[in-house]
């Protein structure tokens, strides 16, 4: 049992006894412990993706229910098989009983060998039991820290004071040792006005930095990258492209969570492509260490290219998921007016007509709306998810590729679309 599981069980045990004490005073009929025990698991999600998180929870709940049903069915089948096996063994035993008795009396050495073997096994079991009892009588003392998050203006205490006093109570009750850096368990104390919620952190650090080792000025949070990918519902064997990948947060998250698809990370900035390649290499190393064996690789590749002239066949891509330039840290408003139409047009070329889809993130909503207004024959807007990114009010546009075949532009239209390359 892990330290976090052990700590959780101890906290639940205290909560259970507190509830039982109140129940015995008000009800004469005792009820089962499970009827009074309630555990709430909380999670933070990027603003705008709350429904996606709820849908994912329901999916996992259905999968768990189906798995439990299969396990119960398998257990019933195994029980039936074991009963049949016992009946067969009983019949065979009755038929061969005379030969076993003969062996016992005519070959007494068999009895001696079995006794010696049993004696050794018993001695071994005794040693293991002694070791187990020793561990139980001398349990490891857990180290913990308390992290307090407080919101409200009418409190007469600070977050540090609340964490200190609550930590002292935890230490007195459980006899745990306080350690702010090298801790086994992190106890969370969330105070919002008059409401207090106590819990235990299930992850060592925030998941929005997972799988990323080399960061850049526009590195997207992994949690947001996952939400964007999920909006497009990746299917097995899909080709998923991020044409403006930066440090590769989106395709790396995709390769981790949807390994049955192939992910392509591309950018026109050689430094960004290098960082993406380093992140892919770090992820591969981490995967090999976790599995304890060499791996053939990950379903992902990185390449430097021009977003307005991608080296991909027409209609060869199932999904496009990308973080477009905001003109805040990278790019400029003037360049976006030319870049966005050229990007959308080139994306419509490589995306499969009728089944292709795209999730595009941008804070430059005015520029995107203007560019999209001329692309409605190749792109259909399905949904818009409003998100908050570091205080910036951004949007994720979910698009579907229409069945309209791609027609290469010519003349003046082509010059206007490619003018972004010269700005």
mmCIF file of C-alpha atoms in Angstrom:
data_model
loop_
_atom_site.group_PDB
_atom_site.id
_atom_site.type_symbol
_atom_site.label_atom_id
_atom_site.label_comp_id
_atom_site.label_asym_id
_atom_site.label_seq_id
_atom_site.Cartn_x
_atom_site.Cartn_y
_atom_site.Cartn_z
ATOM 1 C CA UNK A 1 0.000 0.000 0.000
ATOM 2 C CA UNK A 2 1.375 3.436 -0.956
ATOM 3 C CA UNK A 3 1.880 6.274 1.511
ATOM 4 C CA UNK A 4 -0.960 8.272 -0.027
ATOM 5 C CA UNK A 5 -3.343 5.301 0.153
ATOM 6 C CA UNK A 6 -2.408 4.689 3.774
ATOM 7 C CA UNK A 7 -2.932 8.330 4.684
ATOM 8 C CA UNK A 8 -6.265 8.410 2.857
ATOM 9 C CA UNK A 9 -7.488 5.329 4.741
ATOM 10 C CA UNK A 10 -6.509 6.905 8.056
ATOM 11 C CA UNK A 11 -8.325 10.151 7.304
ATOM 12 C CA UNK A 12 -11.409 8.245 6.114
ATOM 13 C CA UNK A 13 -11.307 6.157 9.299
ATOM 14 C CA UNK A 14 -11.442 9.309 11.426
ATOM 15 C CA UNK A 15 -14.228 10.768 9.305
ATOM 16 C CA UNK A 16 -16.193 7.524 9.583
ATOM 17 C CA UNK A 17 -15.969 7.351 13.357
ATOM 18 C CA UNK A 18 -17.035 10.978 13.695
ATOM 19 C CA UNK A 19 -20.114 10.252 11.602
ATOM 20 C CA UNK A 20 -20.943 7.069 13.466
ATOM 21 C CA UNK A 21 -20.772 8.911 16.788
ATOM 22 C CA UNK A 22 -23.445 11.337 15.612
ATOM 23 C CA UNK A 23 -25.608 8.648 14.083
ATOM 24 C CA UNK A 24 -25.814 6.520 17.236
ATOM 25 C CA UNK A 25 -27.249 9.523 19.063
ATOM 26 C CA UNK A 26 -30.037 10.107 16.573
ATOM 27 C CA UNK A 27 -30.875 6.656 15.187
ATOM 28 C CA UNK A 28 -31.639 3.466 17.055
ATOM 29 C CA UNK A 29 -31.029 1.183 14.081
ATOM 30 C CA UNK A 30 -27.343 0.886 13.156
ATOM 31 C CA UNK A 31 -26.489 1.139 9.466
ATOM 32 C CA UNK A 32 -23.571 -0.168 7.472
ATOM 33 C CA UNK A 33 -20.370 1.854 7.251
ATOM 34 C CA UNK A 34 -20.606 2.156 3.468
ATOM 35 C CA UNK A 35 -23.889 4.070 3.782
ATOM 36 C CA UNK A 36 -22.179 6.851 5.745
ATOM 37 C CA UNK A 37 -18.895 7.014 3.865
ATOM 38 C CA UNK A 38 -18.563 9.488 1.028
ATOM 39 C CA UNK A 39 -15.360 10.357 -0.774
ATOM 40 C CA UNK A 40 -15.188 13.247 -3.228
ATOM 41 C CA UNK A 41 -12.365 13.373 -5.779
ATOM 42 C CA UNK A 42 -11.775 16.876 -7.102
ATOM 43 C CA UNK A 43 -9.830 17.963 -10.175
ATOM 44 C CA UNK A 44 -8.966 21.281 -11.774
ATOM 45 C CA UNK A 45 -9.495 21.651 -15.519
ATOM 46 C CA UNK A 46 -8.763 24.501 -17.949
ATOM 47 C CA UNK A 47 -11.564 27.043 -18.074
ATOM 48 C CA UNK A 48 -14.006 26.074 -20.798
ATOM 49 C CA UNK A 49 -13.238 22.344 -20.708
ATOM 50 C CA UNK A 50 -15.439 21.478 -17.724
ATOM 51 C CA UNK A 51 -17.935 19.606 -19.905
ATOM 52 C CA UNK A 52 -15.112 17.671 -21.579
ATOM 53 C CA UNK A 53 -13.874 16.579 -18.142
ATOM 54 C CA UNK A 54 -17.406 15.542 -17.118
ATOM 55 C CA UNK A 55 -17.834 13.537 -20.338
ATOM 56 C CA UNK A 56 -14.490 11.803 -19.786
ATOM 57 C CA UNK A 57 -15.497 10.906 -16.224
ATOM 58 C CA UNK A 58 -18.744 9.350 -17.451
ATOM 59 C CA UNK A 59 -16.846 7.357 -20.091
ATOM 60 C CA UNK A 60 -14.412 6.000 -17.506
ATOM 61 C CA UNK A 61 -17.290 5.214 -15.197
ATOM 62 C CA UNK A 62 -18.956 3.138 -17.941
ATOM 63 C CA UNK A 63 -15.668 1.368 -18.732
ATOM 64 C CA UNK A 64 -15.158 0.541 -15.046
ATOM 65 C CA UNK A 65 -18.722 -0.751 -14.777
ATOM 66 C CA UNK A 66 -18.235 -2.924 -17.849
ATOM 67 C CA UNK A 67 -14.901 -4.189 -16.494
ATOM 68 C CA UNK A 68 -16.493 -5.101 -13.152
ATOM 69 C CA UNK A 69 -19.280 -6.957 -14.947
ATOM 70 C CA UNK A 70 -16.735 -8.927 -16.964
ATOM 71 C CA UNK A 71 -14.763 -9.746 -13.800
ATOM 72 C CA UNK A 72 -17.893 -10.967 -12.039
ATOM 73 C CA UNK A 73 -18.809 -13.100 -15.044
ATOM 74 C CA UNK A 74 -15.287 -14.496 -15.180
ATOM 75 C CA UNK A 75 -15.415 -15.245 -11.445
ATOM 76 C CA UNK A 76 -18.697 -17.123 -11.857
ATOM 77 C CA UNK A 77 -17.289 -19.099 -14.799
ATOM 78 C CA UNK A 78 -14.129 -19.907 -12.833
ATOM 79 C CA UNK A 79 -16.211 -21.056 -9.879
ATOM 80 C CA UNK A 80 -18.185 -23.355 -12.148
ATOM 81 C CA UNK A 81 -14.968 -24.714 -13.676
ATOM 82 C CA UNK A 82 -13.465 -25.310 -10.234
ATOM 83 C CA UNK A 83 -16.539 -27.250 -9.089
ATOM 84 C CA UNK A 84 -16.321 -29.442 -12.177
ATOM 85 C CA UNK A 85 -12.583 -29.904 -11.596
ATOM 86 C CA UNK A 86 -13.212 -30.954 -7.980
ATOM 87 C CA UNK A 87 -15.770 -33.528 -9.104
ATOM 88 C CA UNK A 88 -13.303 -34.986 -11.624
ATOM 89 C CA UNK A 89 -10.521 -35.085 -9.032
ATOM 90 C CA UNK A 90 -12.817 -36.775 -6.523
ATOM 91 C CA UNK A 91 -13.710 -39.473 -9.025
ATOM 92 C CA UNK A 92 -10.068 -40.035 -9.933
ATOM 93 C CA UNK A 93 -9.144 -40.104 -6.259
ATOM 94 C CA UNK A 94 -11.725 -42.787 -5.482
ATOM 95 C CA UNK A 95 -10.512 -44.912 -8.389
ATOM 96 C CA UNK A 96 -6.853 -44.705 -7.372
ATOM 97 C CA UNK A 97 -7.276 -44.828 -3.580
ATOM 98 C CA UNK A 98 -5.909 -48.379 -3.297
ATOM 99 C CA UNK A 99 -2.688 -47.512 -5.135
ATOM 100 C CA UNK A 100 -2.092 -44.500 -2.847
ATOM 101 C CA UNK A 101 -2.551 -46.630 0.272
ATOM 102 C CA UNK A 102 -0.158 -49.203 -1.175
ATOM 103 C CA UNK A 103 2.489 -46.542 -1.788
ATOM 104 C CA UNK A 104 2.123 -45.265 1.773
ATOM 105 C CA UNK A 105 2.736 -48.646 3.446
ATOM 106 C CA UNK A 106 5.199 -50.188 1.007
ATOM 107 C CA UNK A 107 7.291 -46.986 0.604
ATOM 108 C CA UNK A 108 7.510 -45.289 4.012
ATOM 109 C CA UNK A 109 10.310 -43.043 2.741
ATOM 110 C CA UNK A 110 7.664 -41.033 0.878
ATOM 111 C CA UNK A 111 6.137 -39.993 4.179
ATOM 112 C CA UNK A 112 9.503 -38.856 5.535
ATOM 113 C CA UNK A 113 10.288 -36.754 2.453
ATOM 114 C CA UNK A 114 6.912 -35.069 2.577
ATOM 115 C CA UNK A 115 7.294 -34.317 6.285
ATOM 116 C CA UNK A 116 10.715 -32.767 5.758
ATOM 117 C CA UNK A 117 9.401 -30.639 2.933
ATOM 118 C CA UNK A 118 6.428 -29.523 4.999
ATOM 119 C CA UNK A 119 8.743 -28.718 7.879
ATOM 120 C CA UNK A 120 10.907 -26.513 5.682
ATOM 121 C CA UNK A 121 7.853 -24.751 4.265
ATOM 122 C CA UNK A 122 6.473 -24.164 7.746
ATOM 123 C CA UNK A 123 9.787 -22.779 8.892
ATOM 124 C CA UNK A 124 9.914 -20.478 5.892
ATOM 125 C CA UNK A 125 6.355 -19.312 6.466
ATOM 126 C CA UNK A 126 7.147 -18.712 10.137
ATOM 127 C CA UNK A 127 10.093 -16.513 9.215
ATOM 128 C CA UNK A 128 7.976 -14.552 6.757
ATOM 129 C CA UNK A 129 5.236 -14.164 9.361
ATOM 130 C CA UNK A 130 7.755 -12.923 11.936
ATOM 131 C CA UNK A 131 9.089 -10.385 9.427
ATOM 132 C CA UNK A 132 5.532 -9.250 8.620
ATOM 133 C CA UNK A 133 4.663 -8.896 12.311
ATOM 134 C CA UNK A 134 7.843 -6.936 12.850
ATOM 135 C CA UNK A 135 6.888 -4.536 10.058
ATOM 136 C CA UNK A 136 3.390 -4.159 11.502
ATOM 137 C CA UNK A 137 4.690 -3.411 14.987
ATOM 138 C CA UNK A 138 7.270 -0.959 13.657
ATOM 139 C CA UNK A 139 5.412 0.995 10.954
ATOM 140 C CA UNK A 140 6.984 3.766 8.933
ATOM 141 C CA UNK A 141 6.211 7.254 10.208
ATOM 142 C CA UNK A 142 4.717 9.286 7.391
ATOM 143 C CA UNK A 143 6.073 12.721 6.584
ATOM 144 C CA UNK A 144 3.562 15.344 5.515
ATOM 145 C CA UNK A 145 2.952 18.981 4.768
ATOM 146 C CA UNK A 146 -0.199 21.092 4.660
ATOM 147 C CA UNK A 147 -0.949 23.407 1.721
ATOM 148 C CA UNK A 148 -3.691 25.957 2.303
ATOM 149 C CA UNK A 149 -5.622 27.736 -0.454
ATOM 150 C CA UNK A 150 -7.800 30.525 0.971
ATOM 151 C CA UNK A 151 -10.350 32.792 -0.709
ATOM 152 C CA UNK A 152 -12.455 35.402 1.072
ATOM 153 C CA UNK A 153 -12.068 38.793 2.724
ATOM 154 C CA UNK A 154 -13.639 38.217 6.153
ATOM 155 C CA UNK A 155 -11.056 35.822 7.559
ATOM 156 C CA UNK A 156 -9.121 36.862 10.658
ATOM 157 C CA UNK A 157 -6.204 34.559 9.769
ATOM 158 C CA UNK A 158 -3.737 34.080 6.943
ATOM 159 C CA UNK A 159 -3.202 30.985 4.809
ATOM 160 C CA UNK A 160 0.091 30.285 6.597
ATOM 161 C CA UNK A 161 -1.597 30.479 9.995
ATOM 162 C CA UNK A 162 -4.360 28.108 8.888
ATOM 163 C CA UNK A 163 -1.822 25.626 7.458
ATOM 164 C CA UNK A 164 0.302 25.811 10.616
ATOM 165 C CA UNK A 165 -2.578 25.233 13.048
ATOM 166 C CA UNK A 166 -4.179 22.489 10.944
ATOM 167 C CA UNK A 167 -0.799 20.816 10.470
ATOM 168 C CA UNK A 168 -0.306 20.809 14.245
ATOM 169 C CA UNK A 169 -3.660 19.066 14.720
ATOM 170 C CA UNK A 170 -2.781 16.445 12.071
ATOM 171 C CA UNK A 171 0.572 15.839 13.730
ATOM 172 C CA UNK A 172 -0.968 15.450 17.194
ATOM 173 C CA UNK A 173 -3.648 13.034 16.015
ATOM 174 C CA UNK A 174 -1.775 10.817 13.539
ATOM 175 C CA UNK A 175 1.758 11.246 14.974
ATOM 176 C CA UNK A 176 3.009 12.076 11.484
ATOM 177 C CA UNK A 177 6.184 14.083 11.023
ATOM 178 C CA UNK A 178 5.980 17.503 9.379
ATOM 179 C CA UNK A 179 8.364 18.025 6.456
ATOM 180 C CA UNK A 180 7.861 20.850 3.953
ATOM 181 C CA UNK A 181 10.171 19.477 1.227
ATOM 182 C CA UNK A 182 10.706 15.705 1.520
ATOM 183 C CA UNK A 183 7.125 14.711 2.326
ATOM 184 C CA UNK A 184 5.169 11.515 1.642
ATOM 185 C CA UNK A 185 1.700 13.072 1.807
ATOM 186 C CA UNK A 186 0.433 16.543 0.956
ATOM 187 C CA UNK A 187 -2.691 17.493 2.884
ATOM 188 C CA UNK A 188 -4.769 20.144 1.129
ATOM 189 C CA UNK A 189 -6.757 22.686 3.125
ATOM 190 C CA UNK A 190 -9.104 24.664 0.857
ATOM 191 C CA UNK A 191 -10.955 27.545 2.521
ATOM 192 C CA UNK A 192 -13.552 29.499 0.550
ATOM 193 C CA UNK A 193 -15.401 32.056 2.678
ATOM 194 C CA UNK A 194 -17.130 29.901 5.346
ATOM 195 C CA UNK A 195 -16.544 26.540 3.638
ATOM 196 C CA UNK A 196 -13.579 24.306 4.465
ATOM 197 C CA UNK A 197 -12.599 21.269 2.399
ATOM 198 C CA UNK A 198 -9.829 18.905 3.496
ATOM 199 C CA UNK A 199 -8.214 16.429 1.122
ATOM 200 C CA UNK A 200 -5.030 14.674 0.013
ATOM 201 C CA UNK A 201 -3.180 15.482 -3.212
ATOM 202 C CA UNK A 202 -3.085 12.486 -5.560
ATOM 203 C CA UNK A 203 -0.340 13.890 -7.816
ATOM 204 C CA UNK A 204 3.083 15.174 -6.786
ATOM 205 C CA UNK A 205 2.874 18.225 -9.049
ATOM 206 C CA UNK A 206 0.381 19.984 -11.288
ATOM 207 C CA UNK A 207 -0.390 17.943 -14.390
ATOM 208 C CA UNK A 208 -0.275 20.969 -16.698
ATOM 209 C CA UNK A 209 3.537 20.563 -16.918
ATOM 210 C CA UNK A 210 3.562 16.841 -17.606
ATOM 211 C CA UNK A 211 5.653 15.378 -20.439
ATOM 212 C CA UNK A 212 7.386 18.722 -21.152
ATOM 213 C CA UNK A 213 11.067 19.169 -20.298
ATOM 214 C CA UNK A 214 12.204 21.958 -22.641
ATOM 215 C CA UNK A 215 9.972 25.043 -22.421
ATOM 216 C CA UNK A 216 9.637 27.963 -24.808
ATOM 217 C CA UNK A 217 7.933 31.385 -24.663
ATOM 218 C CA UNK A 218 4.627 29.986 -25.944
ATOM 219 C CA UNK A 219 4.582 26.463 -24.467
ATOM 220 C CA UNK A 220 0.971 25.365 -24.132
ATOM 221 C CA UNK A 221 -0.217 23.677 -20.955
ATOM 222 C CA UNK A 222 -0.488 19.913 -21.328
ATOM 223 C CA UNK A 223 -3.982 19.921 -19.820
ATOM 224 C CA UNK A 224 -5.180 22.405 -22.441
ATOM 225 C CA UNK A 225 -3.484 20.423 -25.215
ATOM 226 C CA UNK A 226 -5.290 17.271 -24.050
ATOM 227 C CA UNK A 227 -8.639 19.090 -24.017
ATOM 228 C CA UNK A 228 -8.161 20.366 -27.567
ATOM 229 C CA UNK A 229 -7.273 16.892 -28.835
ATOM 230 C CA UNK A 230 -10.244 15.360 -27.085
ATOM 231 C CA UNK A 231 -12.606 17.860 -28.748
ATOM 232 C CA UNK A 232 -11.756 16.244 -32.098
ATOM 233 C CA UNK A 233 -12.354 12.671 -30.847
ATOM 234 C CA UNK A 234 -9.193 10.955 -32.202
ATOM 235 C CA UNK A 235 -9.847 7.550 -33.758
ATOM 236 C CA UNK A 236 -7.379 4.659 -34.218
ATOM 237 C CA UNK A 237 -4.989 5.161 -37.165
ATOM 238 C CA UNK A 238 -5.781 8.889 -37.460
ATOM 239 C CA UNK A 239 -3.052 11.181 -38.785
ATOM 240 C CA UNK A 240 -2.931 14.206 -36.452
ATOM 241 C CA UNK A 241 -0.903 17.296 -37.351
ATOM 242 C CA UNK A 242 0.141 20.382 -35.396
ATOM 243 C CA UNK A 243 1.519 22.706 -38.097
ATOM 244 C CA UNK A 244 2.610 25.366 -35.555
ATOM 245 C CA UNK A 245 3.768 23.077 -32.752
ATOM 246 C CA UNK A 246 6.198 25.311 -30.838
ATOM 247 C CA UNK A 247 7.795 23.037 -28.249
ATOM 248 C CA UNK A 248 5.443 20.186 -29.198
ATOM 249 C CA UNK A 249 2.987 20.194 -26.274
ATOM 250 C CA UNK A 250 -0.029 19.142 -28.391
ATOM 251 C CA UNK A 251 1.534 16.273 -30.434
ATOM 252 C CA UNK A 252 3.451 15.012 -27.376
ATOM 253 C CA UNK A 253 0.243 14.872 -25.350
ATOM 254 C CA UNK A 254 -1.418 13.149 -28.294
ATOM 255 C CA UNK A 255 1.330 10.532 -28.630
ATOM 256 C CA UNK A 256 1.047 9.830 -24.897
ATOM 257 C CA UNK A 257 -2.734 9.515 -24.666
ATOM 258 C CA UNK A 258 -3.609 8.338 -28.209
ATOM 259 C CA UNK A 259 -0.733 6.039 -29.118
ATOM 260 C CA UNK A 260 -2.852 4.306 -31.785
ATOM 261 C CA UNK A 261 -2.691 7.480 -33.904
ATOM 262 C CA UNK A 262 0.311 9.066 -35.642
ATOM 263 C CA UNK A 263 1.257 12.618 -34.672
ATOM 264 C CA UNK A 264 3.289 15.105 -36.707
ATOM 265 C CA UNK A 265 4.814 18.192 -35.076
ATOM 266 C CA UNK A 266 5.952 20.979 -37.384
ATOM 267 C CA UNK A 267 7.050 24.605 -37.127
ATOM 268 C CA UNK A 268 8.892 27.159 -39.235
ATOM 269 C CA UNK A 269 11.152 28.147 -36.326
ATOM 270 C CA UNK A 270 14.209 25.838 -36.134
ATOM 271 C CA UNK A 271 14.642 26.553 -32.402
ATOM 272 C CA UNK A 272 11.055 25.487 -31.715
ATOM 273 C CA UNK A 273 11.489 22.285 -33.746
ATOM 274 C CA UNK A 274 14.691 21.519 -31.822
ATOM 275 C CA UNK A 275 12.900 21.951 -28.493
ATOM 276 C CA UNK A 276 10.052 19.732 -29.685
ATOM 277 C CA UNK A 277 12.547 17.048 -30.732
ATOM 278 C CA UNK A 278 14.245 17.252 -27.318
ATOM 279 C CA UNK A 279 10.889 16.889 -25.565
ATOM 280 C CA UNK A 280 10.088 13.837 -27.681
ATOM 281 C CA UNK A 281 13.486 12.335 -26.834
ATOM 282 C CA UNK A 282 12.976 13.005 -23.107
ATOM 283 C CA UNK A 283 9.520 11.412 -23.228
ATOM 284 C CA UNK A 284 10.930 8.325 -24.942
ATOM 285 C CA UNK A 285 13.656 8.009 -22.315
ATOM 286 C CA UNK A 286 11.108 8.375 -19.523
ATOM 287 C CA UNK A 287 8.922 5.704 -21.136
ATOM 288 C CA UNK A 288 11.850 3.278 -21.406
ATOM 289 C CA UNK A 289 12.814 3.831 -17.772
ATOM 290 C CA UNK A 290 9.223 3.275 -16.652
ATOM 291 C CA UNK A 291 8.847 0.050 -18.633
ATOM 292 C CA UNK A 292 12.375 -1.113 -17.845
ATOM 293 C CA UNK A 293 13.135 -2.054 -21.439
ATOM 294 C CA UNK A 294 14.066 -0.536 -24.789
ATOM 295 C CA UNK A 295 11.247 0.843 -26.905
ATOM 296 C CA UNK A 296 10.911 1.012 -30.669
ATOM 297 C CA UNK A 297 9.834 4.624 -30.319
ATOM 298 C CA UNK A 298 6.720 6.792 -30.149
ATOM 299 C CA UNK A 299 4.105 7.451 -32.876
ATOM 300 C CA UNK A 300 5.372 11.001 -33.392
ATOM 301 C CA UNK A 301 7.815 12.928 -35.557
ATOM 302 C CA UNK A 302 8.997 16.559 -35.775
ATOM 303 C CA UNK A 303 9.856 18.564 -38.886
ATOM 304 C CA UNK A 304 10.639 22.136 -39.894
ATOM 305 C CA UNK A 305 8.337 23.482 -42.601
ATOM 306 C CA UNK A 306 6.441 26.446 -43.977
ATOM 307 C CA UNK A 307 2.872 26.595 -42.695
ATOM 308 C CA UNK A 308 1.739 28.112 -46.003
ATOM 309 C CA UNK A 309 3.284 25.335 -48.090
ATOM 310 C CA UNK A 310 3.154 22.080 -46.130
ATOM 311 C CA UNK A 311 4.991 19.018 -47.548
ATOM 312 C CA UNK A 312 1.875 16.840 -47.145
ATOM 313 C CA UNK A 313 -0.421 15.328 -49.745
ATOM 314 C CA UNK A 314 -3.839 16.856 -50.383
ATOM 315 C CA UNK A 315 -6.523 15.195 -48.244
ATOM 316 C CA UNK A 316 -4.039 13.095 -46.242
ATOM 317 C CA UNK A 317 -4.673 14.375 -42.697
ATOM 318 C CA UNK A 318 -7.523 13.424 -40.349
ATOM 319 C CA UNK A 319 -7.051 16.054 -37.649
ATOM 320 C CA UNK A 320 -5.331 19.414 -37.226
ATOM 321 C CA UNK A 321 -4.858 20.666 -33.674
ATOM 322 C CA UNK A 322 -2.740 23.770 -33.155
ATOM 323 C CA UNK A 323 -2.105 26.892 -31.099
ATOM 324 C CA UNK A 324 -2.111 29.803 -33.561
ATOM 325 C CA UNK A 325 0.018 32.943 -32.974
ATOM 326 C CA UNK A 326 -1.637 35.321 -30.480
ATOM 327 C CA UNK A 327 0.540 38.339 -31.433
ATOM 328 C CA UNK A 328 1.293 38.685 -27.705
ATOM 329 C CA UNK A 329 4.568 36.776 -27.216
ATOM 330 C CA UNK A 330 5.003 35.701 -30.830
ATOM 331 C CA UNK A 331 3.845 37.178 -34.148
ATOM 332 C CA UNK A 332 2.161 40.510 -34.819
ATOM 333 C CA UNK A 333 -1.337 41.731 -35.577
ATOM 334 C CA UNK A 334 -0.339 42.891 -39.039
ATOM 335 C CA UNK A 335 1.227 39.537 -39.889
ATOM 336 C CA UNK A 336 -1.780 37.611 -38.568
ATOM 337 C CA UNK A 337 -4.118 39.361 -41.045
ATOM 338 C CA UNK A 338 -2.167 37.700 -43.838
ATOM 339 C CA UNK A 339 -1.106 34.537 -42.018
ATOM 340 C CA UNK A 340 -4.516 33.336 -40.794
ATOM 341 C CA UNK A 341 -6.199 33.131 -44.252
ATOM 342 C CA UNK A 342 -3.148 31.380 -45.717
ATOM 343 C CA UNK A 343 -3.083 28.912 -42.781
ATOM 344 C CA UNK A 344 -6.782 28.065 -43.028
ATOM 345 C CA UNK A 345 -6.520 27.569 -46.780
ATOM 346 C CA UNK A 346 -3.482 25.273 -46.554
ATOM 347 C CA UNK A 347 -5.109 23.341 -43.683
ATOM 348 C CA UNK A 348 -8.210 22.810 -45.838
ATOM 349 C CA UNK A 349 -5.957 21.370 -48.534
ATOM 350 C CA UNK A 350 -4.301 18.685 -46.396
ATOM 351 C CA UNK A 351 -7.442 17.830 -44.377
ATOM 352 C CA UNK A 352 -9.693 15.006 -45.629
ATOM 353 C CA UNK A 353 -12.939 16.373 -47.131
ATOM 354 C CA UNK A 354 -16.055 15.291 -45.257
ATOM 355 C CA UNK A 355 -14.299 13.639 -42.269
ATOM 356 C CA UNK A 356 -11.406 15.941 -41.398
ATOM 357 C CA UNK A 357 -11.645 18.213 -38.373
ATOM 358 C CA UNK A 358 -9.605 20.888 -36.643
ATOM 359 C CA UNK A 359 -9.288 22.503 -33.212
ATOM 360 C CA UNK A 360 -7.626 25.906 -33.475
ATOM 361 C CA UNK A 361 -6.690 28.019 -30.442
ATOM 362 C CA UNK A 362 -6.252 31.782 -30.740
ATOM 363 C CA UNK A 363 -6.650 34.963 -28.748
ATOM 364 C CA UNK A 364 -6.795 37.043 -31.940
ATOM 365 C CA UNK A 365 -10.498 36.339 -32.423
ATOM 366 C CA UNK A 366 -11.169 39.326 -34.684
ATOM 367 C CA UNK A 367 -8.484 38.270 -37.140
ATOM 368 C CA UNK A 368 -9.673 34.654 -37.106
ATOM 369 C CA UNK A 369 -13.303 35.634 -37.719
ATOM 370 C CA UNK A 370 -12.269 37.741 -40.705
ATOM 371 C CA UNK A 371 -10.139 34.929 -42.160
ATOM 372 C CA UNK A 372 -12.843 32.301 -41.576
ATOM 373 C CA UNK A 373 -15.506 34.377 -43.350
ATOM 374 C CA UNK A 374 -13.902 33.561 -46.668
ATOM 375 C CA UNK A 375 -13.466 29.845 -45.952
ATOM 376 C CA UNK A 376 -17.010 28.707 -45.168
ATOM 377 C CA UNK A 377 -17.167 26.561 -48.300
ATOM 378 C CA UNK A 378 -14.295 24.361 -47.000
ATOM 379 C CA UNK A 379 -14.694 24.766 -43.218
ATOM 380 C CA UNK A 380 -17.799 24.446 -41.043
ATOM 381 C CA UNK A 381 -17.664 25.859 -37.507
ATOM 382 C CA UNK A 382 -19.115 23.335 -35.058
ATOM 383 C CA UNK A 383 -18.391 24.812 -31.655
ATOM 384 C CA UNK A 384 -16.412 27.500 -29.842
ATOM 385 C CA UNK A 385 -14.855 26.890 -26.416
ATOM 386 C CA UNK A 386 -13.886 30.017 -24.494
ATOM 387 C CA UNK A 387 -10.755 29.575 -22.386
ATOM 388 C CA UNK A 388 -8.602 31.652 -20.060
ATOM 389 C CA UNK A 389 -4.865 31.410 -20.700
ATOM 390 C CA UNK A 390 -2.773 33.371 -18.244
ATOM 391 C CA UNK A 391 -5.415 36.089 -18.056
ATOM 392 C CA UNK A 392 -5.937 36.184 -21.836
ATOM 393 C CA UNK A 393 -9.477 35.557 -23.069
ATOM 394 C CA UNK A 394 -8.949 33.077 -25.914
ATOM 395 C CA UNK A 395 -11.082 30.711 -27.970
ATOM 396 C CA UNK A 396 -10.787 27.179 -29.322
ATOM 397 C CA UNK A 397 -12.624 26.890 -32.634
ATOM 398 C CA UNK A 398 -13.787 23.379 -33.497
ATOM 399 C CA UNK A 399 -14.112 23.039 -37.275
ATOM 400 C CA UNK A 400 -15.219 20.262 -39.623
ATOM 401 C CA UNK A 401 -13.919 19.921 -43.170
ATOM 402 C CA UNK A 402 -16.809 20.138 -45.624
ATOM 403 C CA UNK A 403 -17.139 17.551 -48.444
ATOM 404 C CA UNK A 404 -16.117 20.290 -50.908
ATOM 405 C CA UNK A 405 -13.012 19.124 -52.805
ATOM 406 C CA UNK A 406 -9.969 21.353 -52.553
ATOM 407 C CA UNK A 407 -9.325 23.543 -55.600
ATOM 408 C CA UNK A 408 -5.903 25.089 -55.985
ATOM 409 C CA UNK A 409 -6.104 28.896 -56.094
ATOM 410 C CA UNK A 410 -4.792 30.692 -59.116
ATOM 411 C CA UNK A 411 -3.888 34.193 -60.199
ATOM 412 C CA UNK A 412 -4.501 37.011 -57.762
ATOM 413 C CA UNK A 413 -6.084 34.782 -55.083
ATOM 414 C CA UNK A 414 -2.935 32.677 -54.895
ATOM 415 C CA UNK A 415 -0.740 35.766 -54.575
ATOM 416 C CA UNK A 416 -2.875 37.091 -51.717
ATOM 417 C CA UNK A 417 -2.797 33.779 -49.860
ATOM 418 C CA UNK A 418 0.972 33.442 -50.183
ATOM 419 C CA UNK A 419 1.707 37.079 -49.293
ATOM 420 C CA UNK A 420 2.024 36.045 -45.641
ATOM 421 C CA UNK A 421 5.351 34.423 -46.480
ATOM 422 C CA UNK A 422 6.800 37.780 -47.502
ATOM 423 C CA UNK A 423 5.603 39.780 -44.456
#
